[in-house]
Short mmCIF file of C-alpha atoms and ligand atoms in Angstrom, two decimals:
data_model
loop_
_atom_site.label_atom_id
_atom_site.label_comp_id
_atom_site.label_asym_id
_atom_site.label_seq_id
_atom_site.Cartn_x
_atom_site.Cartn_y
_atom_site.Cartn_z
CA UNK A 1179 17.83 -3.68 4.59
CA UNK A 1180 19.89 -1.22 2.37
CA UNK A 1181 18.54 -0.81 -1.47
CA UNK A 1182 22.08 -2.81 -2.44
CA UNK A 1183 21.34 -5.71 -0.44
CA UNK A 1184 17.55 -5.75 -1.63
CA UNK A 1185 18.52 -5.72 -5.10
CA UNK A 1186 20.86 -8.48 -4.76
CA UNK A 1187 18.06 -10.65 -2.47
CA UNK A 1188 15.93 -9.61 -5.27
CA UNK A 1189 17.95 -11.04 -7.97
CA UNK A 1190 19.09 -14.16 -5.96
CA UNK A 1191 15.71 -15.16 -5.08
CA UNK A 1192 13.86 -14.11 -8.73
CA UNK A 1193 13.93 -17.08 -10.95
CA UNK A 1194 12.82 -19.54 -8.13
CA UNK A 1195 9.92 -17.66 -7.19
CA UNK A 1196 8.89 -17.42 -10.50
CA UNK A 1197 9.27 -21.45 -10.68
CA UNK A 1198 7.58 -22.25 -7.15
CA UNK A 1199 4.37 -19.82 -8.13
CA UNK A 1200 4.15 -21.60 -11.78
CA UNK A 1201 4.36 -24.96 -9.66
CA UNK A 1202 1.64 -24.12 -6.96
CA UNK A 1203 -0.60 -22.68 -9.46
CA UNK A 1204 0.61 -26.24 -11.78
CA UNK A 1205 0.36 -23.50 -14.95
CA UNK A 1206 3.16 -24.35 -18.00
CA UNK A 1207 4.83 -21.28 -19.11
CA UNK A 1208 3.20 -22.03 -22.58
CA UNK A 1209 -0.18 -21.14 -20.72
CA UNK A 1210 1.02 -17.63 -19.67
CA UNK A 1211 -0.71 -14.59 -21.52
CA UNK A 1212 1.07 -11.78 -19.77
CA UNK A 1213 4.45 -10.74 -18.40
CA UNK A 1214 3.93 -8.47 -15.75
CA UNK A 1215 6.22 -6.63 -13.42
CA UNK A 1216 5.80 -4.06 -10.77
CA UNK A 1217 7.44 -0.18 -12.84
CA UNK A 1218 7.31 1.84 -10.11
CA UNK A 1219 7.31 3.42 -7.13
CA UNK A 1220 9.76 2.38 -5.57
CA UNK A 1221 13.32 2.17 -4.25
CA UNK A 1222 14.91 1.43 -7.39
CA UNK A 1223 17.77 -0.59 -7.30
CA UNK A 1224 15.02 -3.10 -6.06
CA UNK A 1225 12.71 -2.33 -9.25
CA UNK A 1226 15.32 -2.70 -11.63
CA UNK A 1227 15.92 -6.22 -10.85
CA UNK A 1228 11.94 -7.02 -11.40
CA UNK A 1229 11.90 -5.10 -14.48
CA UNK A 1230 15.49 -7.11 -15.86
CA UNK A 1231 14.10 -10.39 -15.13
CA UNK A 1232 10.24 -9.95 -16.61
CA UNK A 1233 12.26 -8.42 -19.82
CA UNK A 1234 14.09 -11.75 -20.36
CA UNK A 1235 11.20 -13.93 -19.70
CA UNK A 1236 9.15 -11.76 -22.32
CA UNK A 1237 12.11 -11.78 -24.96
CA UNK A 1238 12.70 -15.68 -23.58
CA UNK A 1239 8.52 -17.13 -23.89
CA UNK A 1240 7.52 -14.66 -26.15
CA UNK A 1241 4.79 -13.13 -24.46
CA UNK A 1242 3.46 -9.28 -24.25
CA UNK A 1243 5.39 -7.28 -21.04
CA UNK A 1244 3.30 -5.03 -19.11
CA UNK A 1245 4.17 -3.00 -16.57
CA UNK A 1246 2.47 -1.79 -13.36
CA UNK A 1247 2.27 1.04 -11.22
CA UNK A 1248 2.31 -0.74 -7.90
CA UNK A 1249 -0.70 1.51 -5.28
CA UNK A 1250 -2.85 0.78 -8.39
CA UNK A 1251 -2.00 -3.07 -8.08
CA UNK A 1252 -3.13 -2.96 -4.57
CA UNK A 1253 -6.26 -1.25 -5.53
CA UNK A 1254 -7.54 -3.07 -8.38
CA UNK A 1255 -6.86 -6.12 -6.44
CA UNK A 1256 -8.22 -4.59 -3.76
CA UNK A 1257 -11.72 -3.90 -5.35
CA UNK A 1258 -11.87 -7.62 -7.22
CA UNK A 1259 -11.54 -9.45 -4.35
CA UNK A 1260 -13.84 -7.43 -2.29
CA UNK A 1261 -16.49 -6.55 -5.47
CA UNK A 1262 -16.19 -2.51 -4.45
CA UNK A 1263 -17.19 -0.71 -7.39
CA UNK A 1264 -16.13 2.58 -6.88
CA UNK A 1265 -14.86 3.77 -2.99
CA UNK A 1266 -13.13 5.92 -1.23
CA UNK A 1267 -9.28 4.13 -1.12
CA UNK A 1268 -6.95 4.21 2.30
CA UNK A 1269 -3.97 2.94 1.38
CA UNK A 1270 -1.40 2.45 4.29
CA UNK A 1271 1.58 0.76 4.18
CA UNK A 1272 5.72 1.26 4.85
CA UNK A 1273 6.66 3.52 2.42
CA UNK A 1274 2.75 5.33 1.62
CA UNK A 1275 -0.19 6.66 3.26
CA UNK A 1276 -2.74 8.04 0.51
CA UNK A 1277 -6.44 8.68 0.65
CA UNK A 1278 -7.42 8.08 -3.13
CA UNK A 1279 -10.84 8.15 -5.18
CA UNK A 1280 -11.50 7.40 -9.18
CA UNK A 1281 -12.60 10.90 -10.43
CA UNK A 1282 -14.15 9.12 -12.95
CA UNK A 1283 -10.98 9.42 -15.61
CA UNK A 1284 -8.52 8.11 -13.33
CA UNK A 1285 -7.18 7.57 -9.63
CA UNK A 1286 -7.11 11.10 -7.90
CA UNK A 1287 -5.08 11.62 -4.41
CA UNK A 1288 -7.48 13.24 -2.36
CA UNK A 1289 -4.41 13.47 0.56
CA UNK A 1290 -1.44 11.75 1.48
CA UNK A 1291 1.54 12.20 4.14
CA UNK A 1292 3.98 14.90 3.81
CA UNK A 1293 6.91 12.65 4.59
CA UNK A 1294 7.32 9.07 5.81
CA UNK A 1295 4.67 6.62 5.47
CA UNK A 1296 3.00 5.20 8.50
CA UNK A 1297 4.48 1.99 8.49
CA UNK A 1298 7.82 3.62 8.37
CA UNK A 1299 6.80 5.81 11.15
CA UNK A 1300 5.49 2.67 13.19
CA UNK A 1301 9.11 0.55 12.37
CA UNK A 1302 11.07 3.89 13.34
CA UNK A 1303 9.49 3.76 16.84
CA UNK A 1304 9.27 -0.22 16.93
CA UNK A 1305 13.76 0.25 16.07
CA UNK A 1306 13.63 2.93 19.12
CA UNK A 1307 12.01 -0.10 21.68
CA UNK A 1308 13.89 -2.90 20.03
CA UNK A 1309 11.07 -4.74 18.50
CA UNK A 1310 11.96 -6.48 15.48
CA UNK A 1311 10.43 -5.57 11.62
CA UNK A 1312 7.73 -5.37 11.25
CA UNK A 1313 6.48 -3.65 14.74
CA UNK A 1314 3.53 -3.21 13.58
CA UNK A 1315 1.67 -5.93 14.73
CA UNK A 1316 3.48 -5.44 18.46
CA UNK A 1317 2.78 -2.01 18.69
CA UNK A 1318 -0.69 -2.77 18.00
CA UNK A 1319 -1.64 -4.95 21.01
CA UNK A 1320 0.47 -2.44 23.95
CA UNK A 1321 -1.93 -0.80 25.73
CA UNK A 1322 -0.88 1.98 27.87
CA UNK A 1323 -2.57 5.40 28.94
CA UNK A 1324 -3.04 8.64 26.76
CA UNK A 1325 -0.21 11.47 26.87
CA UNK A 1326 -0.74 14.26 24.92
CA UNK A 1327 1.46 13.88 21.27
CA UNK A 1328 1.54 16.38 18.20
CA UNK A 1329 -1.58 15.48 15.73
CA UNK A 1330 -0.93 16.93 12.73
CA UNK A 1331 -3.97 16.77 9.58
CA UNK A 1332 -3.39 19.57 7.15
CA UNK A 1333 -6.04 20.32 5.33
CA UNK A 1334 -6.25 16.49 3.36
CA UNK A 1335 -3.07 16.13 3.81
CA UNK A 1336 -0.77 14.33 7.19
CA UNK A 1337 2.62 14.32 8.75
CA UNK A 1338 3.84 11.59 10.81
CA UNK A 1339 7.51 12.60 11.79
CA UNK A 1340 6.64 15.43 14.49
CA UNK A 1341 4.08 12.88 16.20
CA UNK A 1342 7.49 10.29 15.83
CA UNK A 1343 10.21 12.80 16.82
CA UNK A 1344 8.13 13.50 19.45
CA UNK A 1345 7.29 10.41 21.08
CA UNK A 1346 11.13 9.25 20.75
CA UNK A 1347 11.95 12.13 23.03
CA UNK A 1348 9.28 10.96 24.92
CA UNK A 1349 10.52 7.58 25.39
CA UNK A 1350 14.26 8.74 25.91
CA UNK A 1351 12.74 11.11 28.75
CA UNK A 1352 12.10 8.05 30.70
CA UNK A 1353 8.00 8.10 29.89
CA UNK A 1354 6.55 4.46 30.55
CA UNK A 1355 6.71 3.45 27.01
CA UNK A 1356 3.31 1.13 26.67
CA UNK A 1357 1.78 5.20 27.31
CA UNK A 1358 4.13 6.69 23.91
CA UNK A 1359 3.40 3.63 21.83
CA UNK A 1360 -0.46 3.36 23.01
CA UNK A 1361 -0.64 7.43 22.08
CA UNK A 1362 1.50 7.38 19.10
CA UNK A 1363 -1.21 4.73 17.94
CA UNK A 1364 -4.32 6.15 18.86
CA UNK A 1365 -2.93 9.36 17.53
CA UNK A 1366 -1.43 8.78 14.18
CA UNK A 1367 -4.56 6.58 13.02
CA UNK A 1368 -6.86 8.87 14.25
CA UNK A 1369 -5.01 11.32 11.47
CA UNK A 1370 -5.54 8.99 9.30
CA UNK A 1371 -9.66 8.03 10.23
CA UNK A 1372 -10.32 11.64 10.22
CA UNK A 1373 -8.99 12.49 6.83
CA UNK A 1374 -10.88 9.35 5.19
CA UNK A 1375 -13.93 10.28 6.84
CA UNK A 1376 -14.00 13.80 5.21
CA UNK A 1377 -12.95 12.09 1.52
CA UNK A 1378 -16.15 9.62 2.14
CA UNK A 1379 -17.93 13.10 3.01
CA UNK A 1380 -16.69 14.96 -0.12
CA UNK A 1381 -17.10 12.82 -2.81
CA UNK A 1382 -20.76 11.44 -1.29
CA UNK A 1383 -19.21 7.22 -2.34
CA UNK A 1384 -20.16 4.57 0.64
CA UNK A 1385 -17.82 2.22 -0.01
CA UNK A 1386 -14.46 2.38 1.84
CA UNK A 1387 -11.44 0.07 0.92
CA UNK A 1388 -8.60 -0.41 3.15
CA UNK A 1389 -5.69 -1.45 1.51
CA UNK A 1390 -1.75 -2.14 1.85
CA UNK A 1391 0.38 -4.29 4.99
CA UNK A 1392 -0.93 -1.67 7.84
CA UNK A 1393 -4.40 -2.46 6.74
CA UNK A 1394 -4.03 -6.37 8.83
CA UNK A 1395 -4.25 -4.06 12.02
CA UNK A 1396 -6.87 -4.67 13.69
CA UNK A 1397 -6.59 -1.25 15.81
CA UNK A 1398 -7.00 0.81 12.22
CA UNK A 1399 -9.68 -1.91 11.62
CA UNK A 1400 -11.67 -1.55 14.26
CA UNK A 1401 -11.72 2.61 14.35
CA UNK A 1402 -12.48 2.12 10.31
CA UNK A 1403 -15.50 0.34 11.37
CA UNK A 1404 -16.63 2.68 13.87
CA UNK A 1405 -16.33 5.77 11.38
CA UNK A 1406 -17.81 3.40 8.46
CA UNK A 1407 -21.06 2.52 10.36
CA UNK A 1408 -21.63 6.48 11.33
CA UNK A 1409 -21.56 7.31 7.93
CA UNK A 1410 -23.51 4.90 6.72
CA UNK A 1411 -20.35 3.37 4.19
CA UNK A 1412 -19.33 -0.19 3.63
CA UNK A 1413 -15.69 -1.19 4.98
CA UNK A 1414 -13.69 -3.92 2.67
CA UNK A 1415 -10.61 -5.00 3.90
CA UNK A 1416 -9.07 -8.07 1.49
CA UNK A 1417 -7.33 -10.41 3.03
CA UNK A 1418 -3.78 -10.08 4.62
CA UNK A 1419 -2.32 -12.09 1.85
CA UNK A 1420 -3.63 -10.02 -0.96
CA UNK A 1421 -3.61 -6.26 1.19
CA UNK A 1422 0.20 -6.24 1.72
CA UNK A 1423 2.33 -6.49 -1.28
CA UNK A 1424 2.26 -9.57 -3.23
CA UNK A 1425 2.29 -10.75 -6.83
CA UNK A 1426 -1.43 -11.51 -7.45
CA UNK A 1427 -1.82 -7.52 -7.74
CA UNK A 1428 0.94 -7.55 -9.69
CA UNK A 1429 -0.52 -10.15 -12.54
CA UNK A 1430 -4.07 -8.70 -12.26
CA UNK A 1431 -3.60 -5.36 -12.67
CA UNK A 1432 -1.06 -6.32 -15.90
CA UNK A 1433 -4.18 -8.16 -17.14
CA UNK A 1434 -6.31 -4.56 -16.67
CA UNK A 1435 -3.34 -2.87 -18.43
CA UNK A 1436 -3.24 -5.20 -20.87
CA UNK A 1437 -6.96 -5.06 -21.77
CA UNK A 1438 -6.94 -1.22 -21.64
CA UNK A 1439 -4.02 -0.10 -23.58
CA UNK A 1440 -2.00 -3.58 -24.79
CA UNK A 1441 1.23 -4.56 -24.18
CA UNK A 1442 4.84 -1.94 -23.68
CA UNK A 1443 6.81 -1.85 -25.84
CA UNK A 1444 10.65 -3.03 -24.35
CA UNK A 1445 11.79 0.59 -25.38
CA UNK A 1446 9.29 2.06 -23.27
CA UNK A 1447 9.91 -0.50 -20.21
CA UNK A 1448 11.99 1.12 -17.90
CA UNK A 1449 11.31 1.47 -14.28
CA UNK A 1450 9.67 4.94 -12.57
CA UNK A 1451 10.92 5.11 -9.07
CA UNK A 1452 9.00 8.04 -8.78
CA UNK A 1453 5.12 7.23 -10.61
CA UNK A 1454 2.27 8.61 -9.13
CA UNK A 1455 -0.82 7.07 -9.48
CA UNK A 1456 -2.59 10.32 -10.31
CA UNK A 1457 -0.50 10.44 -13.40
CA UNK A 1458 -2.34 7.19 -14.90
CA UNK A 1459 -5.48 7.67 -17.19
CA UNK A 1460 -7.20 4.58 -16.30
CA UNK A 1461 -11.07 3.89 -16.58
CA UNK A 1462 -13.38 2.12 -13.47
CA UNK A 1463 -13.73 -1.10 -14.94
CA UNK A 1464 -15.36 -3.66 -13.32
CA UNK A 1465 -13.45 -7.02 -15.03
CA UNK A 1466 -14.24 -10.19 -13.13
FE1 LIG B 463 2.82 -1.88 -1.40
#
């Protein structure tokens, strides 16, 4: 989808989300405490509209507007709904791959990919086969046999579009493609297992949360659990619902925010394509 078409899904759709969650969760919007809205990262035409409509609804109900940086929306909700107290964080998704820890004033990027995301990386080679969005979940289950594809770790840090360039030519040079996809797999989460493993080793924490859409596979799962159990560290994984995006991390992380540092003021409400995570002080606290 291109970023003018989101916005404009974004904006048709808004209001009646807003309606249908407030229905299902049969709350009156005299009984909200918080507006909250998802600032940034993101592609911003998208963000924009989220940040437009949670300003009106603030001005409209009267009601503090907080606004979120989105990978620490999928952590916090991440770490309620599986009680971690402090782990290592893998967060994989379309648009991010990160390996994060708390350094015990706020959310530090231990390593992260150079360019696209995995998810991207996985849809790019799903477009290449003609498998529909997401492909994640198909190229999950092909199995095929192992060619040799680029692996590329540096130092913390991983790239994904040589092991992608790569396996397109691959593909294109008439190579059986259940053997690319079942490499390009097996490779690019290996990257990703092997650069956890050494944050779990360098900061000494035994807890390990997976987090963001790629976290449902049950591939990443399972290798996860292998490395886990070797080290001795505890895998949470929430649920599919709450790991890829969705509002619940959204509200609950405004409700942190909130409780932290109050409300934004409208002035200072305007959307951060660009916000790193590493650029929030933010305490470990454990609200239930
Ligand atoms: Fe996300």
């Amino acid at each position: 989808m291109k970023p003018n078409d989101l916005a404009e899904h974004h904006s048709n759709v808004a209001l009646s989300v807003v309606k249908e969650a407030l229905k299902e969760a049969n709350i009156p919007t005299s009984e909200l405490s918080i507006i909250g809205y998802s600032r940034g990262p993101g592609i911003g035409q998208a963000l924009v509209i989220g940040a437009f409509i949670a300003r009106n609804l603030a001005i409209r109900l009267k009601k503090p507007l907080v606004g979120v940086n989105h990978p620490l929306a999928h952590i916090e909700i991440g770490r309620k709904v599986t009680l971690s107290q402090d782990p290592v964080i893998v967060y994989v998704s379309g648009g991010n791959t990160q390996v994060i820890t708390h350094n015990g004033r706020k959310y530090a990027v231990l390593g992260e990919t150079l360019d696209i995301g995995i998810g991207n990386a996985q849809d790019k080679l799903g477009r290449e086969i003609g498998l529909p969005f997401p492909a994640g979940p198909k190229l999950d289950r092909m199995e095929g046999r192992w060619i040799d594809l680029p692996y590329t770790v540096k130092g913390m840090d991983l790239s994904f579009s040589g092991l992608l360039t790569e396996s397109i030519k691959r593909i294109k040079s008439g190579i059986k493609v259940e053997d690319v996809v079942w490499s390009f797999m097996e490779v690019a989460f290996s990257m990703i297992v092997e650069v956890s493993e050494r944050a779990l080793a360098l900061t000494n924490k035994k807890e390990l949360l997976l987090v963001g859409g790629v976290a449902a596979s049950p591939k990443l799962r399972d290798k996860f659990r292998v490395m886990c159990s070797e080290r001795r560290a505890e895998l949470k994984v929430p649920s599919p619902e709450l790991s890829r995006d969705n509002g619940a991390m959204i509200a609950w992380t405004a409700i942190l925010s909130y409780i932290i540092r109050g409300p934004d003021s409208l002035d200072n409400s305007s959307i951060k394509p660009q916000w790193r995570i590493d650029e929030i002080t933010w305490p470990l606290i454990n609200a239930r």
